[in-house]
Amino acid sequence: MSVRNLLVGVVAVFIFILGAMVGWMVDGNMTAAWVSAGGTWVGALGTIAAILWAIRTFSHEVSTDAAAEQKRRGDEEELAKRVVVGESKAKSAGVETTVSISVDNLTDKLVEVESVRFGHAAMTNQGWFESKSLALQSNSQGWRGKFNIDPQARDAHLGTVVTYSVGGVRWQRSPEQAPIRQGT
């Protein structure tokens, strides 16, 4: 049963009791005890109606806030999906020797690339990012990098992971996966 149905029921009972009290007053058969009892019922029903109204109003506000938060997070995720991470590996004699990594910004916002990792090696120490993050302008081709694969790591499963911020939210993404929100 919804709060609205309860509220309608309480109002209907309130009107019934009010009508009965007016009828008794007109008839003249009212005693002080009946007036007191009627007033108690009217007060009780009014209190219940006020509580039900407050519950309905509060639950509507909470659901509206939750819907707005869910929409905001969905918009942020759609924005993060428009930062594209690509990876291609070159082979020589059947052995992977180099990897080319790309990060493209297809959003209408500035993207800050904090780090690019391939396997266990961070590319931040190669001078491309200096001491700050790399800024990709809106709707730009972005950043490209080509790296040699360490001969010792050729047998390991290596993959690219890019950490970036767009719209004030930090994300991590690989070419095979959708963006993963970092933090809250």
Short mmCIF file of the C-alpha atoms (twelve columns), coordinates in Angstrom:
data_MODEL
# 
_entry.id   MODEL 
# 
loop_
_atom_site.group_PDB 
_atom_site.id 
_atom_site.type_symbol 
_atom_site.label_atom_id 
_atom_site.label_alt_id 
_atom_site.label_comp_id 
_atom_site.label_asym_id 
_atom_site.label_seq_id 
_atom_site.Cartn_x 
_atom_site.Cartn_y 
_atom_site.Cartn_z 
_atom_site.pdbx_PDB_model_num 
ATOM 1   C CA . MET A 1   0.000   0.000   0.000   1 
ATOM 2   C CA . SER A 2   1.418   3.357   -0.976  1 
ATOM 3   C CA . VAL A 3   1.756   6.384   1.227   1 
ATOM 4   C CA . ARG A 4   -0.642  8.258   -1.043  1 
ATOM 5   C CA . ASN A 5   -3.399  5.664   -0.504  1 
ATOM 6   C CA . LEU A 6   -2.880  5.817   3.263   1 
ATOM 7   C CA . LEU A 7   -3.015  9.587   3.166   1 
ATOM 8   C CA . VAL A 8   -6.274  9.532   1.185   1 
ATOM 9   C CA . GLY A 9   -7.731  7.043   3.693   1 
ATOM 10  C CA . VAL A 10  -6.774  9.204   6.668   1 
ATOM 11  C CA . VAL A 11  -8.282  12.290  5.030   1 
ATOM 12  C CA . ALA A 12  -11.508 10.370  4.289   1 
ATOM 13  C CA . VAL A 13  -11.804 9.223   7.914   1 
ATOM 14  C CA . PHE A 14  -11.011 12.763  9.073   1 
ATOM 15  C CA . ILE A 15  -13.829 14.157  6.905   1 
ATOM 16  C CA . PHE A 16  -16.223 11.450  8.175   1 
ATOM 17  C CA . ILE A 17  -15.481 12.261  11.813  1 
ATOM 18  C CA . LEU A 18  -15.714 15.985  11.139  1 
ATOM 19  C CA . GLY A 19  -19.095 15.466  9.469   1 
ATOM 20  C CA . ALA A 20  -20.328 13.364  12.403  1 
ATOM 21  C CA . MET A 21  -19.247 16.047  14.884  1 
ATOM 22  C CA . VAL A 22  -21.006 18.779  12.914  1 
ATOM 23  C CA . GLY A 23  -24.149 16.582  12.811  1 
ATOM 24  C CA . TRP A 24  -24.034 16.042  16.560  1 
ATOM 25  C CA . MET A 25  -23.580 19.740  17.158  1 
ATOM 26  C CA . VAL A 26  -26.584 20.588  15.011  1 
ATOM 27  C CA . ASP A 27  -28.673 17.817  16.635  1 
ATOM 28  C CA . GLY A 28  -27.745 19.045  20.102  1 
ATOM 29  C CA . ASN A 29  -27.158 15.585  21.641  1 
ATOM 30  C CA . MET A 30  -23.444 16.222  22.166  1 
ATOM 31  C CA . THR A 31  -21.989 15.911  25.637  1 
ATOM 32  C CA . ALA A 32  -18.614 17.141  26.805  1 
ATOM 33  C CA . ALA A 33  -17.264 13.565  26.683  1 
ATOM 34  C CA . TRP A 34  -18.315 13.158  23.025  1 
ATOM 35  C CA . VAL A 35  -16.741 16.476  22.044  1 
ATOM 36  C CA . SER A 36  -13.538 15.536  23.865  1 
ATOM 37  C CA . ALA A 37  -13.431 12.108  22.202  1 
ATOM 38  C CA . GLY A 38  -14.126 13.613  18.787  1 
ATOM 39  C CA . GLY A 39  -11.370 16.192  19.261  1 
ATOM 40  C CA . THR A 40  -8.943  13.423  20.252  1 
ATOM 41  C CA . TRP A 41  -9.793  11.458  17.083  1 
ATOM 42  C CA . VAL A 42  -9.468  14.522  14.864  1 
ATOM 43  C CA . GLY A 43  -6.093  15.363  16.456  1 
ATOM 44  C CA . ALA A 44  -4.846  11.787  16.095  1 
ATOM 45  C CA . LEU A 45  -5.884  11.579  12.450  1 
ATOM 46  C CA . GLY A 46  -4.325  14.991  11.764  1 
ATOM 47  C CA . THR A 47  -1.063  13.818  13.321  1 
ATOM 48  C CA . ILE A 48  -1.079  10.609  11.264  1 
ATOM 49  C CA . ALA A 49  -1.832  12.590  8.096   1 
ATOM 50  C CA . ALA A 50  1.053   14.978  8.831   1 
ATOM 51  C CA . ILE A 51  3.472   12.074  9.404   1 
ATOM 52  C CA . LEU A 52  2.366   10.336  6.192   1 
ATOM 53  C CA . TRP A 53  2.731   13.557  4.239   1 
ATOM 54  C CA . ALA A 54  6.241   14.063  5.632   1 
ATOM 55  C CA . ILE A 55  7.215   10.486  4.700   1 
ATOM 56  C CA . ARG A 56  5.894   10.942  1.189   1 
ATOM 57  C CA . THR A 57  7.689   14.252  0.726   1 
ATOM 58  C CA . PHE A 58  10.973  12.944  2.145   1 
ATOM 59  C CA . SER A 59  10.910  9.738   0.077   1 
ATOM 60  C CA . HIS A 60  10.238  11.760  -3.075  1 
ATOM 61  C CA . GLU A 61  13.202  14.069  -2.321  1 
ATOM 62  C CA . VAL A 62  15.498  11.105  -1.618  1 
ATOM 63  C CA . SER A 63  14.490  9.342   -4.835  1 
ATOM 64  C CA . THR A 64  14.986  12.577  -6.801  1 
ATOM 65  C CA . ASP A 65  18.458  13.062  -5.266  1 
ATOM 66  C CA . ALA A 66  19.392  9.437   -5.976  1 
ATOM 67  C CA . ALA A 67  18.233  9.737   -9.577  1 
ATOM 68  C CA . ALA A 68  20.251  12.936  -10.042 1 
ATOM 69  C CA . GLU A 69  23.360  11.275  -8.561  1 
ATOM 70  C CA . GLN A 70  22.914  8.211   -10.776 1 
ATOM 71  C CA . LYS A 71  22.539  10.423  -13.857 1 
ATOM 72  C CA . ARG A 72  25.651  12.413  -12.930 1 
ATOM 73  C CA . ARG A 73  27.722  9.244   -12.485 1 
ATOM 74  C CA . GLY A 74  26.377  7.864   -15.778 1 
ATOM 75  C CA . ASP A 75  27.357  11.087  -17.576 1 
ATOM 76  C CA . GLU A 76  30.854  10.881  -16.053 1 
ATOM 77  C CA . GLU A 77  31.206  7.271   -17.195 1 
ATOM 78  C CA . GLU A 78  30.102  8.134   -20.748 1 
ATOM 79  C CA . LEU A 79  32.683  10.920  -20.764 1 
ATOM 80  C CA . ALA A 80  35.406  8.526   -19.556 1 
ATOM 81  C CA . LYS A 81  34.528  6.030   -22.317 1 
ATOM 82  C CA . ARG A 82  35.344  8.691   -24.898 1 
ATOM 83  C CA . VAL A 83  38.997  8.611   -23.867 1 
ATOM 84  C CA . VAL A 84  40.323  5.855   -26.133 1 
ATOM 85  C CA . VAL A 85  43.377  3.772   -25.280 1 
ATOM 86  C CA . GLY A 86  45.015  1.770   -28.059 1 
ATOM 87  C CA . GLU A 87  47.867  -0.709  -28.131 1 
ATOM 88  C CA . SER A 88  49.643  -2.608  -30.892 1 
ATOM 89  C CA . LYS A 89  52.664  -4.867  -30.615 1 
ATOM 90  C CA . ALA A 90  55.271  -5.436  -33.313 1 
ATOM 91  C CA . LYS A 91  56.951  -8.792  -33.745 1 
ATOM 92  C CA . SER A 92  60.309  -9.744  -35.140 1 
ATOM 93  C CA . ALA A 93  60.923  -13.432 -35.846 1 
ATOM 94  C CA . GLY A 94  57.684  -14.247 -33.973 1 
ATOM 95  C CA . VAL A 95  58.819  -12.437 -30.803 1 
ATOM 96  C CA . GLU A 96  57.187  -9.223  -29.575 1 
ATOM 97  C CA . THR A 97  59.820  -6.482  -29.690 1 
ATOM 98  C CA . THR A 98  57.962  -3.148  -29.478 1 
ATOM 99  C CA . VAL A 99  54.614  -1.815  -28.340 1 
ATOM 100 C CA . SER A 100 52.876  1.304   -29.647 1 
ATOM 101 C CA . ILE A 101 50.451  2.969   -27.244 1 
ATOM 102 C CA . SER A 102 47.947  5.724   -28.058 1 
ATOM 103 C CA . VAL A 103 45.625  7.814   -25.920 1 
ATOM 104 C CA . ASP A 104 42.985  9.865   -27.770 1 
ATOM 105 C CA . ASN A 105 40.659  12.449  -26.249 1 
ATOM 106 C CA . LEU A 106 37.274  12.384  -28.028 1 
ATOM 107 C CA . THR A 107 35.545  14.419  -25.301 1 
ATOM 108 C CA . ASP A 108 34.769  18.126  -25.162 1 
ATOM 109 C CA . LYS A 109 36.797  18.424  -21.944 1 
ATOM 110 C CA . LEU A 110 40.475  18.534  -21.053 1 
ATOM 111 C CA . VAL A 111 41.950  15.120  -20.186 1 
ATOM 112 C CA . GLU A 112 44.975  14.839  -17.895 1 
ATOM 113 C CA . VAL A 113 46.952  11.629  -18.386 1 
ATOM 114 C CA . GLU A 114 48.699  10.851  -15.107 1 
ATOM 115 C CA . SER A 115 50.549  7.691   -16.124 1 
ATOM 116 C CA . VAL A 116 50.914  5.109   -18.857 1 
ATOM 117 C CA . ARG A 117 52.029  1.659   -17.754 1 
ATOM 118 C CA . PHE A 118 53.038  -1.279  -19.873 1 
ATOM 119 C CA . GLY A 119 53.366  -4.372  -17.757 1 
ATOM 120 C CA . HIS A 120 55.234  -3.362  -14.627 1 
ATOM 121 C CA . ALA A 121 57.141  -0.463  -16.178 1 
ATOM 122 C CA . ALA A 122 55.753  3.026   -15.829 1 
ATOM 123 C CA . MET A 123 56.383  5.260   -18.813 1 
ATOM 124 C CA . THR A 124 56.397  8.364   -16.615 1 
ATOM 125 C CA . ASN A 125 60.151  8.161   -16.066 1 
ATOM 126 C CA . GLN A 126 60.921  8.473   -19.793 1 
ATOM 127 C CA . GLY A 127 60.557  12.255  -19.867 1 
ATOM 128 C CA . TRP A 128 57.213  12.357  -21.731 1 
ATOM 129 C CA . PHE A 129 55.267  13.395  -18.672 1 
ATOM 130 C CA . GLU A 130 58.008  15.298  -16.825 1 
ATOM 131 C CA . SER A 131 56.831  15.936  -13.250 1 
ATOM 132 C CA . LYS A 132 53.218  16.724  -14.116 1 
ATOM 133 C CA . SER A 133 50.443  15.009  -16.005 1 
ATOM 134 C CA . LEU A 134 50.093  15.195  -19.766 1 
ATOM 135 C CA . ALA A 135 47.192  17.423  -20.867 1 
ATOM 136 C CA . LEU A 136 45.168  16.337  -23.909 1 
ATOM 137 C CA . GLN A 137 42.998  19.080  -25.364 1 
ATOM 138 C CA . SER A 138 39.351  18.387  -26.183 1 
ATOM 139 C CA . ASN A 139 38.612  16.457  -29.385 1 
ATOM 140 C CA . SER A 140 42.293  15.898  -30.091 1 
ATOM 141 C CA . GLN A 141 44.234  12.996  -31.517 1 
ATOM 142 C CA . GLY A 142 46.120  12.829  -28.262 1 
ATOM 143 C CA . TRP A 143 49.353  11.096  -27.385 1 
ATOM 144 C CA . ARG A 144 51.426  8.360   -29.051 1 
ATOM 145 C CA . GLY A 145 54.351  6.414   -27.650 1 
ATOM 146 C CA . LYS A 146 56.494  3.529   -28.896 1 
ATOM 147 C CA . PHE A 147 58.484  1.402   -26.484 1 
ATOM 148 C CA . ASN A 148 60.878  -1.504  -26.683 1 
ATOM 149 C CA . ILE A 149 59.806  -4.613  -24.811 1 
ATOM 150 C CA . ASP A 150 62.351  -5.878  -22.322 1 
ATOM 151 C CA . PRO A 151 63.684  -9.260  -23.539 1 
ATOM 152 C CA . GLN A 152 63.316  -10.639 -19.990 1 
ATOM 153 C CA . ALA A 153 59.604  -9.753  -19.933 1 
ATOM 154 C CA . ARG A 154 58.626  -11.100 -23.349 1 
ATOM 155 C CA . ASP A 155 57.152  -14.254 -21.862 1 
ATOM 156 C CA . ALA A 156 55.111  -12.368 -19.270 1 
ATOM 157 C CA . HIS A 157 51.555  -11.219 -19.988 1 
ATOM 158 C CA . LEU A 158 52.024  -7.507  -20.494 1 
ATOM 159 C CA . GLY A 159 49.294  -4.989  -20.971 1 
ATOM 160 C CA . THR A 160 48.822  -1.247  -21.155 1 
ATOM 161 C CA . VAL A 161 47.068  0.640   -18.355 1 
ATOM 162 C CA . VAL A 162 46.457  4.378   -18.586 1 
ATOM 163 C CA . THR A 163 45.462  6.471   -15.568 1 
ATOM 164 C CA . TYR A 164 43.755  9.748   -16.440 1 
ATOM 165 C CA . SER A 165 41.348  12.391  -15.161 1 
ATOM 166 C CA . VAL A 166 38.451  13.861  -17.102 1 
ATOM 167 C CA . GLY A 167 35.749  16.132  -15.715 1 
ATOM 168 C CA . GLY A 168 37.402  16.022  -12.275 1 
ATOM 169 C CA . VAL A 169 37.120  12.220  -11.950 1 
ATOM 170 C CA . ARG A 170 40.107  9.854   -11.977 1 
ATOM 171 C CA . TRP A 171 39.908  6.731   -14.202 1 
ATOM 172 C CA . GLN A 172 42.041  3.763   -15.180 1 
ATOM 173 C CA . ARG A 173 41.697  2.064   -18.544 1 
ATOM 174 C CA . SER A 174 43.308  -0.557  -20.726 1 
ATOM 175 C CA . PRO A 175 42.587  -1.148  -24.426 1 
ATOM 176 C CA . GLU A 176 40.500  -4.251  -23.648 1 
ATOM 177 C CA . GLN A 177 38.429  -2.867  -20.778 1 
ATOM 178 C CA . ALA A 178 35.958  -0.112  -20.064 1 
ATOM 179 C CA . PRO A 179 37.151  2.700   -17.783 1 
ATOM 180 C CA . ILE A 180 37.284  1.940   -14.054 1 
ATOM 181 C CA . ARG A 181 36.584  4.801   -11.638 1 
ATOM 182 C CA . GLN A 182 39.370  5.415   -9.134  1 
ATOM 183 C CA . GLY A 183 38.269  6.639   -5.713  1 
ATOM 184 C CA . THR A 184 34.727  7.930   -5.167  1 
# 
